[in-house]
């Protein structure tokens, strides 16, 4: 069954305590935190301190998506503040295998994200230390963008590589996932979908989650 990771970027920042509780009550599987530095992406959001602030209000795992230059500088603080999975961008790591290994050694799961224009040819060289590959289906930086259709083929490519390599890496899909696009994303091989605007903009997020989890692909 597909897992859903709502991105807090779509939540009401004046009421994060209730938003986090609402996310758990809606039966989501984890919460996605988009940390942006206005260098790697043209937007600035929040830092690891936010994880600490809301950690006490939910038992859901925290998945941190680092859209920053020098992601190595953020890892310790994110783990200390409650991150369960840390995803770094392939484009920001000079020593990707080293960074992913370090995340695991420090006690979190390790993820690698790829921009829409980044090929997947590197993956086989880091698959042994990658718990999750995050396929960006929009250019990172903002929620509420439209899914780029060519990225659906990339989800399929990732799935094929994972099967061929015989690894347990899961596929996370991030950007423009909503009721219209979800079927193609699941069909292509996603294990988890991130949703900011579709989840927090929904009048009934619990119903949305159960509807999405009930999708059967033929
Ligand atoms: C984009 C972020 C996404 C974003 C998704 O850079 O990584 O996680 O919040 O937003 P939606 O679901 O609205 O496309
Ligand atoms: Zn994200």
mmCIF file of C-alpha atoms and ligand atoms in Angstrom:
data_model
loop_
_atom_site.group_PDB
_atom_site.id
_atom_site.type_symbol
_atom_site.label_atom_id
_atom_site.label_comp_id
_atom_site.label_asym_id
_atom_site.label_seq_id
_atom_site.Cartn_x
_atom_site.Cartn_y
_atom_site.Cartn_z
ATOM 1 C CA UNK A 1 0.000 0.000 0.000
ATOM 2 C CA UNK A 2 1.250 3.475 -0.842
ATOM 3 C CA UNK A 3 2.617 5.536 2.063
ATOM 4 C CA UNK A 4 1.811 9.227 2.421
ATOM 5 C CA UNK A 5 4.187 11.838 3.791
ATOM 6 C CA UNK A 6 2.522 15.269 4.035
ATOM 7 C CA UNK A 7 4.975 18.146 3.691
ATOM 8 C CA UNK A 8 4.680 20.656 6.520
ATOM 9 C CA UNK A 9 5.446 23.364 3.962
ATOM 10 C CA UNK A 10 1.767 23.274 3.035
ATOM 11 C CA UNK A 11 0.579 23.610 6.658
ATOM 12 C CA UNK A 12 -0.573 26.681 8.571
ATOM 13 C CA UNK A 13 2.638 27.923 10.215
ATOM 14 C CA UNK A 14 0.661 29.850 12.830
ATOM 15 C CA UNK A 15 -0.809 26.597 14.094
ATOM 16 C CA UNK A 16 1.802 23.907 13.589
ATOM 17 C CA UNK A 17 0.923 21.993 16.741
ATOM 18 C CA UNK A 18 -2.592 21.231 15.480
ATOM 19 C CA UNK A 19 -1.393 20.685 11.926
ATOM 20 C CA UNK A 20 1.025 18.007 13.105
ATOM 21 C CA UNK A 21 -1.656 16.352 15.244
ATOM 22 C CA UNK A 22 -4.103 16.521 12.345
ATOM 23 C CA UNK A 23 -1.534 14.795 10.124
ATOM 24 C CA UNK A 24 -1.297 11.866 12.513
ATOM 25 C CA UNK A 25 -5.088 11.655 12.925
ATOM 26 C CA UNK A 26 -5.442 11.529 9.139
ATOM 27 C CA UNK A 27 -3.382 8.272 9.161
ATOM 28 C CA UNK A 28 -0.405 9.666 7.269
ATOM 29 C CA UNK A 29 2.769 7.577 7.520
ATOM 30 C CA UNK A 30 5.356 10.265 8.228
ATOM 31 C CA UNK A 31 5.834 14.040 8.089
ATOM 32 C CA UNK A 32 8.077 15.609 5.444
ATOM 33 C CA UNK A 33 10.139 18.707 6.356
ATOM 34 C CA UNK A 34 11.414 20.834 3.465
ATOM 35 C CA UNK A 35 14.524 22.644 4.671
ATOM 36 C CA UNK A 36 15.590 25.263 2.085
ATOM 37 C CA UNK A 37 18.503 27.711 2.217
ATOM 38 C CA UNK A 38 17.889 30.150 -0.709
ATOM 39 C CA UNK A 39 21.221 29.012 -2.194
ATOM 40 C CA UNK A 40 20.525 25.559 -3.580
ATOM 41 C CA UNK A 41 16.894 26.549 -4.189
ATOM 42 C CA UNK A 42 15.309 30.001 -4.618
ATOM 43 C CA UNK A 43 13.364 29.818 -1.362
ATOM 44 C CA UNK A 44 14.072 29.958 2.353
ATOM 45 C CA UNK A 45 11.984 27.978 4.823
ATOM 46 C CA UNK A 46 13.089 26.815 8.286
ATOM 47 C CA UNK A 47 15.923 24.973 9.999
ATOM 48 C CA UNK A 48 16.273 21.886 12.196
ATOM 49 C CA UNK A 49 14.861 23.821 15.173
ATOM 50 C CA UNK A 50 11.368 23.340 13.793
ATOM 51 C CA UNK A 51 11.665 19.553 14.139
ATOM 52 C CA UNK A 52 12.369 19.950 17.839
ATOM 53 C CA UNK A 53 9.421 22.314 18.291
ATOM 54 C CA UNK A 54 6.861 19.835 16.954
ATOM 55 C CA UNK A 55 8.552 16.517 17.827
ATOM 56 C CA UNK A 56 6.594 16.246 21.084
ATOM 57 C CA UNK A 57 3.189 16.484 19.390
ATOM 58 C CA UNK A 58 3.342 13.352 17.226
ATOM 59 C CA UNK A 59 4.824 9.875 17.075
ATOM 60 C CA UNK A 60 4.990 9.920 13.273
ATOM 61 C CA UNK A 61 8.465 9.477 11.791
ATOM 62 C CA UNK A 62 10.117 12.706 10.587
ATOM 63 C CA UNK A 63 11.510 12.743 7.070
ATOM 64 C CA UNK A 64 13.827 15.675 6.365
ATOM 65 C CA UNK A 65 14.424 16.857 2.799
ATOM 66 C CA UNK A 66 17.560 19.009 2.758
ATOM 67 C CA UNK A 67 17.462 21.445 -0.162
ATOM 68 C CA UNK A 68 20.625 23.193 0.965
ATOM 69 C CA UNK A 69 24.240 23.595 -0.008
ATOM 70 C CA UNK A 70 26.619 21.762 2.334
ATOM 71 C CA UNK A 71 23.983 19.359 3.693
ATOM 72 C CA UNK A 72 26.648 17.668 5.850
ATOM 73 C CA UNK A 73 26.451 20.687 8.154
ATOM 74 C CA UNK A 74 22.810 19.933 9.042
ATOM 75 C CA UNK A 75 22.851 16.185 9.695
ATOM 76 C CA UNK A 76 23.780 16.061 13.392
ATOM 77 C CA UNK A 77 21.281 18.742 14.378
ATOM 78 C CA UNK A 78 18.450 17.134 12.410
ATOM 79 C CA UNK A 79 19.071 13.774 14.074
ATOM 80 C CA UNK A 80 19.330 15.360 17.514
ATOM 81 C CA UNK A 81 16.011 17.121 16.913
ATOM 82 C CA UNK A 82 14.135 13.987 15.888
ATOM 83 C CA UNK A 83 14.757 13.180 12.220
ATOM 84 C CA UNK A 84 14.258 9.523 11.296
ATOM 85 C CA UNK A 85 15.146 9.834 7.614
ATOM 86 C CA UNK A 86 17.459 12.455 6.113
ATOM 87 C CA UNK A 87 17.470 13.046 2.366
ATOM 88 C CA UNK A 88 20.271 14.990 0.701
ATOM 89 C CA UNK A 89 20.369 16.104 -2.930
ATOM 90 C CA UNK A 90 22.768 14.293 -5.235
ATOM 91 C CA UNK A 91 23.553 17.680 -6.791
ATOM 92 C CA UNK A 92 24.841 19.094 -3.484
ATOM 93 C CA UNK A 93 27.169 16.284 -2.374
ATOM 94 C CA UNK A 94 30.809 16.070 -3.431
ATOM 95 C CA UNK A 95 31.095 12.730 -1.648
ATOM 96 C CA UNK A 96 27.621 11.280 -1.811
ATOM 97 C CA UNK A 97 28.528 7.763 -0.656
ATOM 98 C CA UNK A 98 30.336 9.224 2.346
ATOM 99 C CA UNK A 99 27.409 11.498 3.288
ATOM 100 C CA UNK A 100 24.821 8.723 3.016
ATOM 101 C CA UNK A 101 27.013 6.360 5.055
ATOM 102 C CA UNK A 102 27.470 9.056 7.712
ATOM 103 C CA UNK A 103 23.700 9.567 8.032
ATOM 104 C CA UNK A 104 23.259 5.837 8.664
ATOM 105 C CA UNK A 105 26.166 5.664 11.097
ATOM 106 C CA UNK A 106 24.623 8.523 13.071
ATOM 107 C CA UNK A 107 21.394 6.535 13.444
ATOM 108 C CA UNK A 108 18.970 7.770 10.769
ATOM 109 C CA UNK A 109 17.854 6.327 7.456
ATOM 110 C CA UNK A 110 19.630 7.796 4.430
ATOM 111 C CA UNK A 111 17.913 9.197 1.357
ATOM 112 C CA UNK A 112 19.138 10.753 -1.866
ATOM 113 C CA UNK A 113 17.042 13.194 -3.901
ATOM 114 C CA UNK A 114 17.373 14.013 -7.591
ATOM 115 C CA UNK A 115 16.215 17.078 -9.482
ATOM 116 C CA UNK A 116 14.100 16.511 -12.610
ATOM 117 C CA UNK A 117 17.130 17.062 -14.881
ATOM 118 C CA UNK A 118 19.511 14.775 -12.965
ATOM 119 C CA UNK A 119 20.094 11.344 -14.519
ATOM 120 C CA UNK A 120 19.952 8.212 -12.348
ATOM 121 C CA UNK A 121 23.255 6.782 -13.584
ATOM 122 C CA UNK A 122 24.946 7.441 -10.201
ATOM 123 C CA UNK A 123 22.461 5.338 -8.238
ATOM 124 C CA UNK A 124 24.092 1.946 -8.609
ATOM 125 C CA UNK A 125 27.231 3.317 -6.945
ATOM 126 C CA UNK A 126 25.403 4.386 -3.781
ATOM 127 C CA UNK A 127 22.558 1.863 -3.664
ATOM 128 C CA UNK A 128 24.254 -0.110 -0.869
ATOM 129 C CA UNK A 129 23.935 2.876 1.488
ATOM 130 C CA UNK A 130 20.604 4.316 0.287
ATOM 131 C CA UNK A 131 17.374 3.559 2.142
ATOM 132 C CA UNK A 132 15.297 5.847 -0.039
ATOM 133 C CA UNK A 133 15.618 7.569 -3.411
ATOM 134 C CA UNK A 134 13.499 10.695 -3.721
ATOM 135 C CA UNK A 135 12.463 11.476 -7.262
ATOM 136 C CA UNK A 136 11.629 15.174 -7.599
ATOM 137 C CA UNK A 137 8.712 15.595 -9.955
ATOM 138 C CA UNK A 138 8.952 19.414 -9.815
ATOM 139 C CA UNK A 139 11.973 21.696 -9.657
ATOM 140 C CA UNK A 140 12.616 21.982 -5.924
ATOM 141 C CA UNK A 141 11.827 25.214 -4.092
ATOM 142 C CA UNK A 142 8.080 25.624 -3.807
ATOM 143 C CA UNK A 143 4.926 23.707 -3.112
ATOM 144 C CA UNK A 144 1.910 24.016 -5.369
ATOM 145 C CA UNK A 145 3.755 23.404 -8.667
ATOM 146 C CA UNK A 146 2.626 21.140 -11.483
ATOM 147 C CA UNK A 147 4.117 17.664 -11.816
ATOM 148 C CA UNK A 148 6.589 17.401 -14.726
ATOM 149 C CA UNK A 149 5.336 14.482 -16.794
ATOM 150 C CA UNK A 150 8.753 13.275 -18.003
ATOM 151 C CA UNK A 151 9.640 12.484 -14.391
ATOM 152 C CA UNK A 152 7.130 9.640 -14.342
ATOM 153 C CA UNK A 153 9.494 7.690 -16.613
ATOM 154 C CA UNK A 154 12.272 8.358 -14.132
ATOM 155 C CA UNK A 155 10.278 6.711 -11.341
ATOM 156 C CA UNK A 156 9.999 3.634 -13.581
ATOM 157 C CA UNK A 157 13.750 3.726 -14.265
ATOM 158 C CA UNK A 158 14.494 3.907 -10.537
ATOM 159 C CA UNK A 159 12.200 0.950 -9.901
ATOM 160 C CA UNK A 160 13.917 -1.078 -12.605
ATOM 161 C CA UNK A 161 17.378 -0.328 -11.206
ATOM 162 C CA UNK A 162 16.279 -1.300 -7.697
ATOM 163 C CA UNK A 163 14.927 -4.634 -8.933
ATOM 164 C CA UNK A 164 18.017 -5.338 -11.031
ATOM 165 C CA UNK A 165 20.397 -4.474 -8.206
ATOM 166 C CA UNK A 166 18.350 -6.491 -5.709
ATOM 167 C CA UNK A 167 18.432 -3.705 -3.096
ATOM 168 C CA UNK A 168 15.740 -2.668 -0.628
ATOM 169 C CA UNK A 169 15.811 1.071 -1.451
ATOM 170 C CA UNK A 170 12.325 2.615 -1.428
ATOM 171 C CA UNK A 171 11.079 5.221 -3.891
ATOM 172 C CA UNK A 172 9.738 8.516 -2.617
ATOM 173 C CA UNK A 173 8.052 10.889 -5.085
ATOM 174 C CA UNK A 174 7.894 14.609 -4.335
ATOM 175 C CA UNK A 175 6.180 17.458 -6.168
ATOM 176 C CA UNK A 176 2.781 18.016 -7.718
ATOM 177 C CA UNK A 177 1.254 14.833 -6.332
ATOM 178 C CA UNK A 178 -2.507 15.211 -6.011
ATOM 179 C CA UNK A 179 -5.694 13.310 -6.795
ATOM 180 C CA UNK A 180 -5.153 13.848 -10.522
ATOM 181 C CA UNK A 181 -1.552 12.642 -10.687
ATOM 182 C CA UNK A 182 -1.429 10.037 -7.923
ATOM 183 C CA UNK A 183 -2.382 7.012 -10.039
ATOM 184 C CA UNK A 184 0.423 7.511 -12.553
ATOM 185 C CA UNK A 185 2.897 7.968 -9.700
ATOM 186 C CA UNK A 186 1.829 4.769 -7.923
ATOM 187 C CA UNK A 187 1.751 2.851 -11.192
ATOM 188 C CA UNK A 188 5.308 3.959 -11.991
ATOM 189 C CA UNK A 189 6.572 2.436 -8.740
ATOM 190 C CA UNK A 190 6.366 4.928 -5.857
ATOM 191 C CA UNK A 191 6.457 3.515 -2.307
ATOM 192 C CA UNK A 192 5.810 6.890 -0.644
ATOM 193 C CA UNK A 193 4.341 10.132 -1.957
ATOM 194 C CA UNK A 194 4.960 13.574 -0.509
ATOM 195 C CA UNK A 195 2.002 15.966 -0.578
ATOM 196 C CA UNK A 196 1.974 19.553 0.634
ATOM 197 C CA UNK A 197 -0.804 21.521 -1.064
ATOM 198 C CA UNK A 198 -3.038 18.520 -1.809
ATOM 199 C CA UNK A 199 -2.973 17.302 1.813
ATOM 200 C CA UNK A 200 -3.097 20.543 3.808
ATOM 201 C CA UNK A 201 -5.433 22.177 1.301
ATOM 202 C CA UNK A 202 -7.906 19.343 1.517
ATOM 203 C CA UNK A 203 -11.143 19.952 3.429
ATOM 204 C CA UNK A 204 -10.973 16.354 4.689
ATOM 205 C CA UNK A 205 -7.409 15.053 4.809
ATOM 206 C CA UNK A 206 -8.398 11.809 6.534
ATOM 207 C CA UNK A 207 -10.747 10.934 3.704
ATOM 208 C CA UNK A 208 -8.069 11.890 1.173
ATOM 209 C CA UNK A 209 -5.558 9.530 2.791
ATOM 210 C CA UNK A 210 -7.991 6.629 2.897
ATOM 211 C CA UNK A 211 -9.004 7.247 -0.717
ATOM 212 C CA UNK A 212 -5.380 7.266 -1.878
ATOM 213 C CA UNK A 213 -4.474 4.197 0.163
ATOM 214 C CA UNK A 214 -7.427 2.403 -1.373
ATOM 215 C CA UNK A 215 -6.221 2.907 -4.961
ATOM 216 C CA UNK A 216 -5.663 -0.414 -6.671
ATOM 217 C CA UNK A 217 -3.526 -0.363 -9.803
ATOM 218 C CA UNK A 218 -4.391 -2.964 -12.422
HETATM 219 C C1 LIG B 1 9.399 21.193 -3.250
HETATM 220 C C2 LIG B 1 9.332 20.399 -1.976
HETATM 221 C C3 LIG B 1 8.084 19.615 -1.877
HETATM 222 C C4 LIG B 1 6.836 20.439 -1.816
HETATM 223 C C5 LIG B 1 5.699 19.639 -2.362
HETATM 224 O O1 LIG B 1 10.643 21.731 -3.378
HETATM 225 O O2 LIG B 1 10.397 19.503 -1.889
HETATM 226 O O3 LIG B 1 8.131 18.704 -0.781
HETATM 227 O O4 LIG B 1 6.559 20.872 -0.513
HETATM 228 O O5 LIG B 1 4.600 20.477 -2.537
HETATM 229 P P1 LIG B 1 3.338 20.036 -3.393
HETATM 230 O O6 LIG B 1 2.871 18.717 -2.870
HETATM 231 O O7 LIG B 1 2.343 21.155 -3.172
HETATM 232 O O8 LIG B 1 3.804 19.950 -4.821
HETATM 233 ZN ZN1 LIG B 2 10.271 17.926 -0.320
#
